[in-house]
XYZ file of N, CA, C and O in Angstrom:
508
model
N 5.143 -4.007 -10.514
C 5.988 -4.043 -9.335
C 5.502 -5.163 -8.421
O 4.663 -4.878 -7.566
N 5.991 -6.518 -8.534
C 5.979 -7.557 -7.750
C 5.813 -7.195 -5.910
O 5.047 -7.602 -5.036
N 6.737 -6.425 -5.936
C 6.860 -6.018 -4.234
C 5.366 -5.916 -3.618
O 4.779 -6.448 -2.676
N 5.009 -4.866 -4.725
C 3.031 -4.410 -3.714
C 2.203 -5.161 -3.796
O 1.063 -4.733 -3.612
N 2.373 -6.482 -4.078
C 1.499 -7.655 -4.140
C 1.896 -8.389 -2.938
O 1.036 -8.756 -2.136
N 3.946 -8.784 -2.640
C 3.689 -9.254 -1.342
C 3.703 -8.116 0.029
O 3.966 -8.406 1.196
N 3.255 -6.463 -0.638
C 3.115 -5.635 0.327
C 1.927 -5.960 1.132
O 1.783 -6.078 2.349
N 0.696 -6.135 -0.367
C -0.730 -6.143 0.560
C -1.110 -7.276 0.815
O -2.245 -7.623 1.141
N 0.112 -8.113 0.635
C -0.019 -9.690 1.379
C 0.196 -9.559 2.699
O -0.327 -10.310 3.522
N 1.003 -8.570 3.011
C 1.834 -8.248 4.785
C 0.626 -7.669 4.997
O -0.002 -8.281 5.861
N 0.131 -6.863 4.615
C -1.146 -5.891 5.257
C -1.980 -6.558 5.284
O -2.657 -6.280 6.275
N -2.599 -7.766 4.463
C -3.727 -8.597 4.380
C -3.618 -8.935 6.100
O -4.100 -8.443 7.120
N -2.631 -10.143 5.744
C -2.353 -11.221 7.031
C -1.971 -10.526 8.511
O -2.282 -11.277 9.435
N -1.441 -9.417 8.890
C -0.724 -8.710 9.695
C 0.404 -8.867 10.178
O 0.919 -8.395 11.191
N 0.973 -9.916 9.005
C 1.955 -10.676 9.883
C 3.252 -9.613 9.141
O 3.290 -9.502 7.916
N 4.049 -9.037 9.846
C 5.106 -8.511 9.676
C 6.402 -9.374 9.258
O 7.397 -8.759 8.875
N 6.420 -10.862 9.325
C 7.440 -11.601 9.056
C 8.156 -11.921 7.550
O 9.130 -12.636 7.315
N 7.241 -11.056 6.531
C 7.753 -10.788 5.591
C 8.788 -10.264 5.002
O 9.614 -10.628 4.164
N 8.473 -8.915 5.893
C 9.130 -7.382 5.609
C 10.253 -7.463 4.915
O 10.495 -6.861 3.869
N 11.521 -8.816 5.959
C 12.938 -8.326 5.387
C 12.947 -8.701 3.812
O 13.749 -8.165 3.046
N 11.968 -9.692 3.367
C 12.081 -9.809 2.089
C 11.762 -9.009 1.431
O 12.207 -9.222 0.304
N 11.069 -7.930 1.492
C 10.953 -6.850 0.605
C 11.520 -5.059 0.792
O 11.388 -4.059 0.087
N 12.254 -5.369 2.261
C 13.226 -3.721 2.133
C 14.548 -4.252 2.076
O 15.137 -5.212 2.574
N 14.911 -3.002 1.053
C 16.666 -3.207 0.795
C 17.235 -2.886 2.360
O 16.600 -2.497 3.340
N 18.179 -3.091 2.266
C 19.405 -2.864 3.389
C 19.576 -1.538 3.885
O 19.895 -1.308 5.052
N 19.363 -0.626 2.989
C 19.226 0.731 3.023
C 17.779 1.545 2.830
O 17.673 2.536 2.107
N 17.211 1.243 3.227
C 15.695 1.233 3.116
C 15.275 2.867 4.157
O 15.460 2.945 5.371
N 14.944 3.522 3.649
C 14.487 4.670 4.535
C 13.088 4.725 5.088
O 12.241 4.179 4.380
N 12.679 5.268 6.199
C 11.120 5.639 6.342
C 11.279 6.683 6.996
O 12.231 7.059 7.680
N 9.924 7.330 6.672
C 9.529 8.923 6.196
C 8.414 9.069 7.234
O 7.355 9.262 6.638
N 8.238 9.048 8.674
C 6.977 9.023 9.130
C 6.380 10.357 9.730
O 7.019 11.140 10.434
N 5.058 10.502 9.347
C 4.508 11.562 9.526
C 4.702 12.611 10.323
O 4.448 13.778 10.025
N 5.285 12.109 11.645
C 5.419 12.916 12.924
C 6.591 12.914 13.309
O 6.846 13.604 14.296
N 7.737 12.105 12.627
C 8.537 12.074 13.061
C 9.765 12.944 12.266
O 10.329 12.302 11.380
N 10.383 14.762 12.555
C 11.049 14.869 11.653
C 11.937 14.408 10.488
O 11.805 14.627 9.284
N 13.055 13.581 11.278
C 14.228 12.690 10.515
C 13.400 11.549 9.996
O 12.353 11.026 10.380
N 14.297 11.322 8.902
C 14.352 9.910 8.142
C 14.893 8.736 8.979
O 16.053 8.574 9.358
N 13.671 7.838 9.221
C 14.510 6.694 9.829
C 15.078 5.505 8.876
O 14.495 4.654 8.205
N 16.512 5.807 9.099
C 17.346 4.987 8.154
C 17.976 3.479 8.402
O 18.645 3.310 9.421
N 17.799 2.516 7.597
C 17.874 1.440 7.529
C 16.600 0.006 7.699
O 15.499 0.098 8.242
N 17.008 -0.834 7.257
C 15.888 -1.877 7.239
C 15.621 -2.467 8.578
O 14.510 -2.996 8.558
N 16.276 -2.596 9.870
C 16.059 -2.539 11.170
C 14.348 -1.624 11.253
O 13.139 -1.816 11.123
N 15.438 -0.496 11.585
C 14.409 1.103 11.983
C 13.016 0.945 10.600
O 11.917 0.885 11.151
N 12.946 0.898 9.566
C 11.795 0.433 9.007
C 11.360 -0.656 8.944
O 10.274 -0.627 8.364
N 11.721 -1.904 9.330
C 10.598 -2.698 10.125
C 9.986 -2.377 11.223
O 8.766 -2.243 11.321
N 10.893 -2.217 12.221
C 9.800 -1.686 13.544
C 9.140 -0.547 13.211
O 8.391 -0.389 14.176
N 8.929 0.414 12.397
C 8.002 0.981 12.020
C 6.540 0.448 11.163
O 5.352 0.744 11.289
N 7.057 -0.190 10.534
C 5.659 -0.529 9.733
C 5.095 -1.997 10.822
O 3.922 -2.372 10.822
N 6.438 -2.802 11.867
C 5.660 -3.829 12.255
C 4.619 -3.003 13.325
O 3.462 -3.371 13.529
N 5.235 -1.843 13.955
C 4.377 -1.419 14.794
C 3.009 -0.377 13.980
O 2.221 0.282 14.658
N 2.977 -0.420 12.661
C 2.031 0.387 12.345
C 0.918 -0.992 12.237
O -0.243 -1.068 12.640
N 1.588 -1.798 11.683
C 0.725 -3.043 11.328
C -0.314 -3.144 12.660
O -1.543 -3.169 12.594
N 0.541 -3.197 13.931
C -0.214 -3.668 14.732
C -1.292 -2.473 15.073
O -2.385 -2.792 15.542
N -0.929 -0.921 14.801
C -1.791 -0.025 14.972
C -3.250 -0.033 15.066
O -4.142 -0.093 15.912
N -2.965 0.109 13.012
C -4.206 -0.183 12.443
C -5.110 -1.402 12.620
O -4.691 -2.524 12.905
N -6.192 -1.126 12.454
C -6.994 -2.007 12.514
C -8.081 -3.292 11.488
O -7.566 -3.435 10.379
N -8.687 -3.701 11.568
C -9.324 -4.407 10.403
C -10.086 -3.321 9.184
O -10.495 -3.477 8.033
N -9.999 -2.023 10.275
C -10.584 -1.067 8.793
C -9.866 -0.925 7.700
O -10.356 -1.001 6.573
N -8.345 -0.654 7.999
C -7.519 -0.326 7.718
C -7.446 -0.846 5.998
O -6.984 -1.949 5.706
N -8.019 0.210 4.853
C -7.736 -0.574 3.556
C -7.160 0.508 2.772
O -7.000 1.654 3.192
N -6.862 0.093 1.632
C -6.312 0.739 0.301
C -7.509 1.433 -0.704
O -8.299 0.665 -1.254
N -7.581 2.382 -0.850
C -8.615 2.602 -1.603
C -8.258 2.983 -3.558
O -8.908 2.555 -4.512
N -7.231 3.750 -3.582
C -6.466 3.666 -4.889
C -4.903 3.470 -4.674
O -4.376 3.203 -3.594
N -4.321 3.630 -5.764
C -3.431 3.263 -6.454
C -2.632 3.366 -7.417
O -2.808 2.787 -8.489
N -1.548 4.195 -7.130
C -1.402 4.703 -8.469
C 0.777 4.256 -8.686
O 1.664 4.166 -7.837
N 0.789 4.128 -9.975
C 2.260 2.994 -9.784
C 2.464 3.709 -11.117
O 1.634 4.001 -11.978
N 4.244 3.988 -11.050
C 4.664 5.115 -12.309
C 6.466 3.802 -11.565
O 7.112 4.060 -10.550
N 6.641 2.984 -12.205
C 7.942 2.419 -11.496
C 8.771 3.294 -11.954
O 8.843 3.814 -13.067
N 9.763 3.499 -10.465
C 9.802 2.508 -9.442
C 8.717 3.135 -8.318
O 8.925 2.456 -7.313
N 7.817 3.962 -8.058
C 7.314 4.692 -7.287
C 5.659 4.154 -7.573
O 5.055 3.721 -8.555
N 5.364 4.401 -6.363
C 4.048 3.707 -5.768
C 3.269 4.292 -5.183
O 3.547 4.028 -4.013
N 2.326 5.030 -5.185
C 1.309 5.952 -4.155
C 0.197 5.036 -3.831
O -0.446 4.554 -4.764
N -0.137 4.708 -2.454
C -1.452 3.804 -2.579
C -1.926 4.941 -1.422
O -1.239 5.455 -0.539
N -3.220 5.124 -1.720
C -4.029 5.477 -0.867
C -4.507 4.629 0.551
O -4.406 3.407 0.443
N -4.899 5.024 1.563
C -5.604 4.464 2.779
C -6.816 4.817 3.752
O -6.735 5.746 4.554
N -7.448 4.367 3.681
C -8.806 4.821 5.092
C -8.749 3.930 6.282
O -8.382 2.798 5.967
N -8.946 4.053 7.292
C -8.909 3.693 8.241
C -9.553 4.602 9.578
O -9.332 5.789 9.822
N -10.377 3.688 10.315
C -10.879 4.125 11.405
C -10.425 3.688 13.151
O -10.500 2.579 13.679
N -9.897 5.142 13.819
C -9.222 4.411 14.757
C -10.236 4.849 15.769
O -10.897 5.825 15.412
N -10.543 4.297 17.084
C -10.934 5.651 18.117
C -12.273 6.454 17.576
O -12.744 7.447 18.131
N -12.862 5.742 16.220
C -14.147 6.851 15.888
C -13.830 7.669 15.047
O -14.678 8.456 14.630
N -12.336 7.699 14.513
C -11.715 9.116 13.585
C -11.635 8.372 12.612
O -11.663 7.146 12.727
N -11.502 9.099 11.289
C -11.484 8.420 9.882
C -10.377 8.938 9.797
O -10.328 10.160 9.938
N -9.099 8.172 9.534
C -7.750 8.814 9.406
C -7.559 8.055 7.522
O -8.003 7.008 7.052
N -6.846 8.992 6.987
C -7.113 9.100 5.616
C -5.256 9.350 5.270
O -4.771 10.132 6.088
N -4.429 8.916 4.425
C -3.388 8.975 4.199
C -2.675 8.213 2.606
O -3.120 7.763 1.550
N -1.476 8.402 3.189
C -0.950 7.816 1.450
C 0.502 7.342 1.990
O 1.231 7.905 2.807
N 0.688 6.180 1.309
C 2.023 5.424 1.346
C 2.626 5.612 0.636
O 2.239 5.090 -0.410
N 3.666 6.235 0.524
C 4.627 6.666 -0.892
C 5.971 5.644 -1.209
O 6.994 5.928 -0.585
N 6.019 4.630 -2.016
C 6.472 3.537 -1.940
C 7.835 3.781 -2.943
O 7.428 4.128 -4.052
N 9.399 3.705 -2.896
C 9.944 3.712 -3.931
C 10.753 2.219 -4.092
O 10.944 1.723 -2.981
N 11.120 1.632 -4.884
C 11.534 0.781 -5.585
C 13.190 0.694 -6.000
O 13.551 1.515 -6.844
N 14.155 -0.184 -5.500
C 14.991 -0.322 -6.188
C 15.283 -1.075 -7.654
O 14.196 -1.456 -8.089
N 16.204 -1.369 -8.427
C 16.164 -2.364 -9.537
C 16.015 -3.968 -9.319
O 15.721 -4.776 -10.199
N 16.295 -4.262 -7.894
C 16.388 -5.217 -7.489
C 14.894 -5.369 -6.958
O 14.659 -6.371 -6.282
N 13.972 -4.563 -7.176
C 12.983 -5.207 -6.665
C 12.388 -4.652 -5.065
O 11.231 -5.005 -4.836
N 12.796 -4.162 -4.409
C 13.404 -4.237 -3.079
C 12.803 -2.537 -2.814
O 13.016 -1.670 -3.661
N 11.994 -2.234 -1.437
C 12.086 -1.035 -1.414
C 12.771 -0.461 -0.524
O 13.137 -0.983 0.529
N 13.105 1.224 -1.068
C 14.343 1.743 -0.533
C 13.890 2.886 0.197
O 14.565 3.533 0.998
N 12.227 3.175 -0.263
C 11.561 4.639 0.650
C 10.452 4.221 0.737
O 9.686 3.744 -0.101
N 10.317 4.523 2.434
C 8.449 4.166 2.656
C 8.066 5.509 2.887
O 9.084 5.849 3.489
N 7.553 6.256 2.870
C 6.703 7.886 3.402
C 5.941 7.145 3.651
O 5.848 5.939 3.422
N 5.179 8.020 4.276
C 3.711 8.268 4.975
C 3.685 8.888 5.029
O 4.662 9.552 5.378
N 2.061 9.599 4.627
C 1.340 10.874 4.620
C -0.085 10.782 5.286
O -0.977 10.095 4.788
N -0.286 11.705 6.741
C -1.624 11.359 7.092
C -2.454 12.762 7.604
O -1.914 13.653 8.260
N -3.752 12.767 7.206
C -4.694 13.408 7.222
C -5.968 12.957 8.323
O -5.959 11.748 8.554
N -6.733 13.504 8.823
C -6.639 15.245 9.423
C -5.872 15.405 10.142
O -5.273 14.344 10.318
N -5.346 16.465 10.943
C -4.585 16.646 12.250
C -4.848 16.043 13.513
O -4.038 15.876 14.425
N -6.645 15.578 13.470
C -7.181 14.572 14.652
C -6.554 13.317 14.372
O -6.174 12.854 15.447
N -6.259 12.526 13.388
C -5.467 11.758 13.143
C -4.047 11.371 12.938
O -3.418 10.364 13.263
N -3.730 12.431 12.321
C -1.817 12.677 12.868
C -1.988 12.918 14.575
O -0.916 12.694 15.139
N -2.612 13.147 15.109
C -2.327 12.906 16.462
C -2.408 11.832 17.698
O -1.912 11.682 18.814
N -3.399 11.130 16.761
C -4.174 10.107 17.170
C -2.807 9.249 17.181
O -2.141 8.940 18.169
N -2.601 8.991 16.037
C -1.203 8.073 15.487
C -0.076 8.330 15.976
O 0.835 7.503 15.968
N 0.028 9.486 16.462
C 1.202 9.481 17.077
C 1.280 9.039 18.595
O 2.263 8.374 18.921
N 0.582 9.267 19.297
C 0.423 8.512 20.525
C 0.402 7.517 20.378
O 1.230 6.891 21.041
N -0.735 6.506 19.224
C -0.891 4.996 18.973
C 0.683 4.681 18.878
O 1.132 3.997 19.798
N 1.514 5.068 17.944
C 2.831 4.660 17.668
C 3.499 4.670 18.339
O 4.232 3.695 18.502
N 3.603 5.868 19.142
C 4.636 5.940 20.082
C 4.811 5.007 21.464
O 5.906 4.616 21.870
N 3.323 4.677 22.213
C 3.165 3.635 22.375
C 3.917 2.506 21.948
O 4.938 2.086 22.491
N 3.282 1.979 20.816
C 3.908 0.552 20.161
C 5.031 0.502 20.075
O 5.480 -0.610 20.355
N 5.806 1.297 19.778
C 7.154 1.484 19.675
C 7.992 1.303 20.418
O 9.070 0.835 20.054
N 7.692 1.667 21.835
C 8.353 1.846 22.802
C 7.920 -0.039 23.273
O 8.728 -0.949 23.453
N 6.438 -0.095 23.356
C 6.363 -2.137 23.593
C 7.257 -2.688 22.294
O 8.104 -3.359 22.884
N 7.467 -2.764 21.326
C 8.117 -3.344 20.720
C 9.913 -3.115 20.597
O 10.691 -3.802 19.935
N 10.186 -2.087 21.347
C 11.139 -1.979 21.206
C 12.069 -2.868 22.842
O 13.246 -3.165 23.051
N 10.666 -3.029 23.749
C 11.510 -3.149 24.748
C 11.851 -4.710 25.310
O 12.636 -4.871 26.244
């Protein structure tokens, strides 16, 4: 899957200016705290550009696991002193293109952490 190479190219660099090249048009995201699916490639860029800016230089991949079109990569990251621990659940169209981002995050000190961090960013990037 070509895509998760220029995924952890976006995550390398932080630069979010990638993105539209790799979500379809219809692209969903799945975020931890947030009940609904946020739908479309708009609403999942400003999600991952504002996660980008979240995280920090800890912020890495530790496994990996790829069954196409679907993608699980693992993550560690330290925000605030907390080890926040999670999983990116990546799906794949034929075109290459992804169509579902999830996020999954661990402990509850960290789903909380993140949600303030985000909600934050969200609201600066949105305004």
């Amino acid at each position: 899957m070509q895509v998760l190479a220029r995924w952890h190219e976006i995550v390398r660099s932080g630069d979010p200016g990638g993105l539209d090249a790799i979500l379809a048009d219809d692209c969903v995201f799945w975020s931890p705290v947030v009940h609904r699916p946020q739908a479309g490639r708009d609403l999942t860029r400003l999600y991952l550009t504002g996660a980008l800016a979240v995280f920090n230089d800890s912020f890495h991949y530790v496994k990996e696991v790829v069954a196409a079109p679907h993608a699980v990569l693992e993550f560690s990251c330290d925000i605030d002193g907390i080890t926040v621990n999670g999983v990116d659940i990546i799906t794949v169209n034929d075109a290459g293109l992804i169509t579902e981002f999830k996020v999954m995050v661990r402990p509850l000190k960290g789903v909380n952490l993140l949600h303030a961090k985000m909600a934050a960013m969200l609201e600066q990037l949105s305004a």
